[in-house]
């Protein structure tokens, strides 16, 4: 089974192997780093409450992405709030993304291809190999949204992250998202770490909106 | 954390006293799961003496809510203090678990 941060990034890969535009937004980056922290909480490697994040076990097996996140968490001698870590880990977000993409390549889910734009600029594409895992993640999201039972923690958190990171639009129409809004609200982020990530993203969006308002109407 | 369990008219009332964190989560989950399998019509978790709950502790409640849904019985929590209620709200648990101000309310008396 894939981890949350792997599934989230997999949902951001389009049919051509490009990473969706939304993956470059600050909201996505916060949600993606949040996915790593939630994964650590679900694996009982960290314990989270509104005041602090505490490391329970430093052993994160062979997951290079989680190893990097855990290394950063252990660099601070005093426990910090989750919001602090979401901001602090933004400095590593490119490396966290690269390590996660590499893990998906190593598992035979994506392949890495060099591509050229206008024969000069090179970029890397990550086409999906057979799409089973991506389809499975989308299917689980749809089954939860169209059902009426309480979802598993993992499915609930994946829906919340996909929603916060703007990834639902990649496979649901705007009209469908509006129609499912009530159910989305009910089943997203049924987990404390995920709820705190959602709050931090809302605060970030409000700060951006305030900054845009100030720049539009300078004093 | 101290856990007590009693039966009141087909409903099992579980009382948590103290902290519900990583160290206590497994025991809390086991007690909730066994109460749901034993109960006739539902389970109420009395949080009146619960003063802390973390991400790990909270998962016991989700497991309880899902088990109760599967069995078709009620699963409620009551008497949450401000901090514990805030954790339930942030996690969205107030959308899937019926929260009540007092044990009497939760028992429908």
Short mmCIF file of C-alpha atoms in Angstrom, two decimals:
data_model
loop_
_atom_site.label_atom_id
_atom_site.label_comp_id
_atom_site.label_asym_id
_atom_site.label_seq_id
_atom_site.Cartn_x
_atom_site.Cartn_y
_atom_site.Cartn_z
CA UNK A 1 0.00 0.00 0.00
CA UNK A 2 1.25 3.47 -0.87
CA UNK A 3 1.84 6.08 1.79
CA UNK A 4 -0.19 9.29 1.91
CA UNK A 5 2.51 11.54 0.48
CA UNK A 6 3.05 9.07 -2.38
CA UNK A 7 -0.68 8.94 -3.16
CA UNK A 8 -0.99 12.70 -3.01
CA UNK A 9 1.86 13.22 -5.47
CA UNK A 10 0.53 10.45 -7.70
CA UNK A 11 -2.81 12.27 -7.90
CA UNK A 12 -0.89 15.36 -9.06
CA UNK A 13 0.64 13.55 -12.08
CA UNK A 14 -1.39 14.14 -15.25
CA UNK A 15 -1.82 11.82 -18.26
CA UNK A 16 1.30 13.23 -19.96
CA UNK A 17 3.49 12.65 -16.93
CA UNK A 18 3.61 16.33 -16.01
CA UNK A 19 3.03 17.43 -12.45
CA UNK A 20 -0.20 19.42 -12.25
CA UNK A 21 0.10 23.20 -12.14
CA UNK A 22 -1.51 23.20 -8.70
CA UNK A 23 1.50 21.30 -7.30
CA UNK A 24 3.50 24.53 -7.55
CA UNK A 25 1.18 26.50 -5.31
CA UNK A 26 2.00 27.30 -1.71
CA UNK A 27 -1.25 25.61 -0.68
CA UNK A 28 -0.22 22.35 -2.34
CA UNK A 29 3.25 22.51 -0.82
CA UNK A 30 1.78 22.96 2.67
CA UNK A 31 -0.64 20.09 2.09
CA UNK A 32 2.15 17.88 0.73
CA UNK A 33 4.46 18.47 3.70
CA UNK A 34 1.35 18.00 5.86
CA UNK A 35 0.84 14.58 4.21
CA UNK A 36 4.31 13.53 5.39
CA UNK A 37 3.55 14.64 8.96
CA UNK A 38 0.16 12.90 8.92
CA UNK A 39 1.84 9.72 7.64
CA UNK A 40 4.27 9.88 10.55
CA UNK A 41 1.35 10.34 12.97
CA UNK A 42 -0.58 7.41 11.47
CA UNK A 43 2.53 5.24 11.78
CA UNK A 44 2.79 6.32 15.45
CA UNK A 45 6.21 7.88 14.86
CA UNK A 46 5.00 11.26 16.14
CA UNK A 47 2.21 12.35 18.45
CA UNK A 48 0.40 15.60 17.76
CA UNK A 49 -1.84 17.91 19.75
CA UNK A 50 -2.72 21.57 19.14
CA UNK A 51 0.31 22.69 21.19
CA UNK A 52 3.14 20.48 19.96
CA UNK A 53 4.52 17.67 17.83
CA UNK A 54 6.46 15.03 19.78
CA UNK A 55 8.67 12.33 18.29
CA UNK A 56 7.75 8.87 19.58
CA UNK A 57 10.09 6.78 17.43
CA UNK A 58 12.82 7.91 15.03
CA UNK A 59 12.73 4.63 13.12
CA UNK A 60 10.90 5.22 9.85
CA UNK A 61 12.06 2.07 8.04
CA UNK A 62 13.36 2.60 4.53
CA UNK A 63 11.22 5.59 3.52
CA UNK A 64 13.73 8.24 2.36
CA UNK A 65 11.09 11.01 2.37
CA UNK A 66 9.99 10.30 5.93
CA UNK A 67 13.61 9.88 6.98
CA UNK A 68 14.35 13.42 5.82
CA UNK A 69 11.28 14.81 7.60
CA UNK A 70 12.14 12.88 10.78
CA UNK A 71 15.73 14.15 10.62
CA UNK A 72 14.44 17.74 10.59
CA UNK A 73 12.01 17.05 13.46
CA UNK A 74 14.86 15.67 15.56
CA UNK A 75 17.09 18.68 14.91
CA UNK A 76 15.07 20.79 17.34
CA UNK A 77 15.55 20.02 21.00
CA UNK A 78 12.23 21.52 22.08
CA UNK A 79 8.85 20.42 20.70
CA UNK A 80 7.21 22.86 18.28
CA UNK A 81 3.67 23.35 17.02
CA UNK A 82 2.56 21.66 13.81
CA UNK A 83 2.25 25.05 12.08
CA UNK A 84 5.94 25.70 12.77
CA UNK A 85 6.91 22.42 11.05
CA UNK A 86 4.71 23.06 8.04
CA UNK A 87 6.55 26.35 7.48
CA UNK A 88 10.00 25.09 8.46
CA UNK A 89 9.85 22.07 6.13
CA UNK A 90 9.04 24.28 3.13
CA UNK A 91 12.81 24.76 2.76
CA UNK A 92 13.02 21.02 1.96
CA UNK A 93 9.89 20.71 -0.14
CA UNK A 94 11.75 20.23 -3.45
CA UNK A 95 13.88 17.47 -1.98
CA UNK A 96 10.85 15.90 -0.28
CA UNK A 97 9.07 15.93 -3.67
CA UNK A 98 12.09 14.47 -5.48
CA UNK A 99 12.50 11.68 -2.95
CA UNK A 100 8.80 10.82 -3.17
CA UNK A 101 8.88 10.77 -6.99
CA UNK A 102 11.97 8.54 -6.86
CA UNK A 103 10.22 6.14 -4.47
CA UNK A 104 7.27 5.91 -6.89
CA UNK A 105 9.75 5.19 -9.73
CA UNK A 106 11.54 2.56 -7.60
CA UNK A 107 8.19 0.85 -6.96
CA UNK A 108 7.51 0.71 -10.72
CA UNK A 109 4.54 3.10 -10.53
CA UNK A 110 6.10 6.05 -12.40
CA UNK A 111 8.98 6.25 -14.83
CA UNK A 112 11.31 9.20 -15.13
CA UNK A 113 11.83 10.72 -18.59
CA UNK A 114 13.91 13.69 -19.72
CA UNK A 115 11.96 15.96 -22.04
CA UNK A 116 12.88 19.11 -23.94
CA UNK A 117 10.82 22.25 -24.35
CA UNK A 118 11.66 24.35 -27.46
CA UNK A 119 14.76 22.12 -27.89
CA UNK A 120 16.57 24.10 -25.21
CA UNK A 121 14.88 23.91 -21.85
CA UNK A 122 14.93 20.49 -20.32
CA UNK A 123 12.39 19.24 -17.85
CA UNK A 124 11.53 15.91 -16.35
CA UNK A 125 8.29 14.04 -16.86
CA UNK A 126 6.96 11.23 -14.71
CA UNK A 127 4.53 9.20 -16.81
CA UNK A 128 2.41 6.68 -14.96
CA UNK A 129 3.37 3.12 -15.98
CA UNK A 130 0.05 1.26 -15.84
CA UNK A 131 -2.10 3.59 -13.74
CA UNK A 132 -3.46 0.97 -11.33
CA UNK A 133 -2.41 2.80 -8.16
CA UNK A 134 -3.60 6.19 -9.43
CA UNK A 135 -6.99 4.76 -10.46
CA UNK A 136 -7.27 2.96 -7.12
CA UNK A 137 -6.69 6.20 -5.16
CA UNK A 138 -9.28 8.06 -7.26
CA UNK A 139 -11.74 5.19 -6.89
CA UNK A 140 -11.38 5.16 -3.10
CA UNK A 141 -12.03 8.89 -3.01
CA UNK A 142 -15.12 8.54 -5.22
CA UNK A 143 -16.50 5.56 -3.27
CA UNK A 144 -16.18 7.49 -0.01
CA UNK A 145 -17.76 10.63 -1.46
CA UNK A 146 -20.67 8.76 -3.02
CA UNK A 147 -21.26 6.54 0.02
CA UNK A 148 -22.65 7.49 3.40
CA UNK A 149 -20.55 5.50 5.85
CA UNK A 150 -17.71 6.74 8.06
CA UNK A 151 -14.47 6.43 6.05
CA UNK A 152 -11.17 4.98 7.23
CA UNK A 153 -8.70 7.51 8.60
CA UNK A 154 -6.48 7.04 5.53
CA UNK A 155 -9.28 7.69 3.01
CA UNK A 156 -10.60 10.64 4.98
CA UNK A 157 -7.17 12.24 5.13
CA UNK A 158 -6.45 11.60 1.44
CA UNK A 159 -9.72 13.35 0.53
CA UNK A 160 -8.86 16.29 2.79
CA UNK A 161 -5.38 16.63 1.30
CA UNK A 162 -6.61 16.31 -2.29
CA UNK A 163 -9.24 18.94 -1.53
CA UNK A 164 -6.78 21.32 0.16
CA UNK A 165 -4.15 20.81 -2.55
CA UNK A 166 -6.59 21.53 -5.38
CA UNK A 167 -6.28 17.99 -6.79
CA UNK A 168 -9.97 17.06 -6.86
CA UNK A 169 -10.37 19.30 -9.92
CA UNK A 170 -8.10 16.91 -11.84
CA UNK A 171 -10.77 14.21 -11.89
CA UNK A 172 -14.01 15.85 -10.77
CA UNK A 173 -15.87 18.64 -12.54
CA UNK A 174 -16.47 21.92 -10.72
CA UNK A 175 -20.19 21.09 -10.74
CA UNK A 176 -19.59 17.70 -9.10
CA UNK A 177 -17.37 19.24 -6.43
CA UNK A 178 -20.09 21.76 -5.60
CA UNK A 179 -22.69 18.96 -5.49
CA UNK A 180 -20.50 16.91 -3.14
CA UNK A 181 -19.51 19.85 -0.93
CA UNK A 182 -21.57 18.68 2.07
CA UNK A 183 -20.11 15.17 1.98
CA UNK A 184 -16.60 16.58 1.42
CA UNK A 185 -17.03 18.72 4.51
CA UNK A 186 -18.26 15.73 6.51
CA UNK A 187 -15.55 13.22 5.63
CA UNK A 188 -12.41 15.32 5.09
CA UNK A 189 -9.57 15.17 7.59
CA UNK A 190 -11.06 13.01 10.34
CA UNK A 191 -7.73 13.06 12.14
CA UNK A 192 -6.17 15.63 14.45
CA UNK A 193 -2.92 16.18 12.52
CA UNK A 194 -4.92 16.54 9.30
CA UNK A 195 -7.32 18.98 10.96
CA UNK A 196 -4.38 21.11 12.12
CA UNK A 197 -2.87 21.02 8.59
CA UNK A 198 -6.21 22.20 7.21
CA UNK A 199 -6.29 25.08 9.72
CA UNK A 200 -2.72 26.10 8.79
CA UNK A 201 -3.64 26.11 5.07
CA UNK A 202 -6.70 28.25 5.77
CA UNK A 203 -4.50 30.72 7.69
CA UNK A 204 -2.02 30.82 4.78
CA UNK A 205 -4.84 31.47 2.28
CA UNK A 206 -6.23 34.25 4.48
CA UNK A 207 -2.76 35.82 4.78
CA UNK A 208 -2.35 35.72 0.97
CA UNK A 209 -5.80 37.28 0.51
CA UNK A 210 -4.95 40.03 3.03
CA UNK A 211 -1.60 40.71 1.30
CA UNK A 212 -3.34 40.95 -2.10
CA UNK A 213 -5.92 43.31 -0.67
CA UNK A 214 -3.23 45.56 0.80
CA UNK A 215 -1.26 45.59 -2.47
CA UNK A 216 -4.44 46.40 -4.41
CA UNK A 217 -5.33 49.27 -2.10
CA UNK A 218 -2.02 50.70 -0.82
CA UNK A 219 -2.28 53.11 2.10
CA UNK B 1 -5.47 6.92 32.67
CA UNK B 2 -8.24 5.20 34.62
CA UNK B 3 -11.05 3.55 32.69
CA UNK B 4 -14.35 2.43 34.21
CA UNK B 5 -17.27 0.73 32.50
CA UNK B 6 -20.87 0.28 33.60
CA UNK B 7 -24.15 -0.69 31.97
CA UNK B 8 -27.24 1.53 32.13
CA UNK B 9 -30.41 0.36 30.39
CA UNK B 10 -28.74 -1.37 27.47
CA UNK B 11 -26.17 1.36 27.05
CA UNK B 12 -22.57 0.88 28.17
CA UNK B 13 -21.02 3.98 29.73
CA UNK B 14 -17.22 4.17 29.59
CA UNK B 15 -15.52 6.84 31.72
CA UNK B 16 -12.01 8.02 30.88
CA UNK B 17 -10.09 9.79 33.64
CA UNK B 18 -6.75 11.53 32.99
CA UNK B 19 -4.77 11.67 29.72
CA UNK B 20 -5.50 9.82 26.50
CA UNK B 21 -2.27 9.91 24.50
CA UNK B 22 -0.10 7.42 22.65
CA UNK B 23 0.60 5.31 25.76
CA UNK B 24 -3.08 4.93 26.63
CA UNK B 25 -4.57 4.69 23.12
CA UNK B 26 -4.40 0.89 22.68
CA UNK B 27 -6.16 0.18 25.98
CA UNK B 28 -8.81 2.84 25.30
CA UNK B 29 -9.47 1.41 21.84
CA UNK B 30 -9.75 -2.14 23.18
CA UNK B 31 -12.24 -1.04 25.85
CA UNK B 32 -14.36 0.88 23.32
CA UNK B 33 -14.34 -2.03 20.86
CA UNK B 34 -15.33 -4.57 23.51
CA UNK B 35 -18.09 -2.27 24.83
CA UNK B 36 -19.55 -1.96 21.34
CA UNK B 37 -19.51 -5.69 20.80
CA UNK B 38 -21.20 -6.27 24.23
CA UNK B 39 -23.78 -3.46 24.19
CA UNK B 40 -27.44 -3.82 23.26
CA UNK B 41 -28.21 -0.34 22.00
CA UNK B 42 -25.15 1.86 22.31
CA UNK B 43 -22.05 3.20 24.01
CA UNK B 44 -21.48 6.54 25.69
CA UNK B 45 -17.95 7.73 26.47
CA UNK B 46 -18.02 10.02 29.48
CA UNK B 47 -15.13 12.47 29.03
CA UNK B 48 -15.92 14.49 32.16
CA UNK B 49 -12.60 13.57 33.78
CA UNK B 50 -10.57 13.40 30.56
CA UNK B 51 -8.20 16.36 30.46
CA UNK B 52 -6.03 15.59 27.42
CA UNK B 53 -6.36 13.79 24.10
CA UNK B 54 -3.76 13.59 21.32
CA UNK B 55 -3.82 12.44 17.69
CA UNK B 56 -3.06 8.87 18.79
CA UNK B 57 -5.72 8.85 21.51
CA UNK B 58 -8.36 10.30 19.25
CA UNK B 59 -8.11 7.38 16.84
CA UNK B 60 -9.78 5.15 19.45
CA UNK B 61 -12.92 7.26 19.02
CA UNK B 62 -12.92 6.87 15.21
CA UNK B 63 -12.54 3.11 15.56
CA UNK B 64 -15.47 3.19 18.00
CA UNK B 65 -17.65 5.26 15.67
CA UNK B 66 -16.97 2.90 12.76
CA UNK B 67 -17.60 -0.24 14.84
CA UNK B 68 -20.88 1.24 16.16
CA UNK B 69 -21.96 2.14 12.63
CA UNK B 70 -21.24 -1.42 11.46
CA UNK B 71 -23.22 -2.93 14.37
CA UNK B 72 -26.03 -0.39 14.03
CA UNK B 73 -25.82 0.97 17.58
CA UNK B 74 -25.27 4.52 18.84
CA UNK B 75 -21.89 5.91 19.85
CA UNK B 76 -21.84 9.16 21.82
CA UNK B 77 -19.43 11.22 23.88
CA UNK B 78 -20.31 13.62 26.65
CA UNK B 79 -19.00 16.21 29.13
CA UNK B 80 -15.96 17.20 27.07
CA UNK B 81 -13.88 19.97 28.60
CA UNK B 82 -12.90 22.96 26.46
CA UNK B 83 -9.52 21.56 25.33
CA UNK B 84 -10.81 18.09 24.51
CA UNK B 85 -13.82 19.55 22.68
CA UNK B 86 -11.49 21.77 20.65
CA UNK B 87 -9.50 18.67 19.57
CA UNK B 88 -12.77 16.95 18.53
CA UNK B 89 -13.80 20.01 16.53
CA UNK B 90 -10.43 20.48 14.78
CA UNK B 91 -10.47 16.80 13.80
CA UNK B 92 -14.03 16.96 12.52
CA UNK B 93 -15.15 14.30 15.00
CA UNK B 94 -18.10 16.46 15.97
CA UNK B 95 -19.42 15.67 12.46
CA UNK B 96 -19.44 11.90 13.00
CA UNK B 97 -19.88 11.48 16.77
CA UNK B 98 -22.82 12.87 18.67
CA UNK B 99 -21.47 15.13 21.46
CA UNK B 100 -23.52 15.96 24.54
CA UNK B 101 -23.04 18.42 27.38
CA UNK B 102 -23.86 15.92 30.15
CA UNK B 103 -24.09 12.17 30.68
CA UNK B 104 -27.84 12.51 31.26
CA UNK B 105 -28.23 14.20 27.86
CA UNK B 106 -26.18 11.47 26.20
CA UNK B 107 -28.32 8.77 27.83
CA UNK B 108 -31.44 10.59 26.64
CA UNK B 109 -32.80 11.08 30.14
#
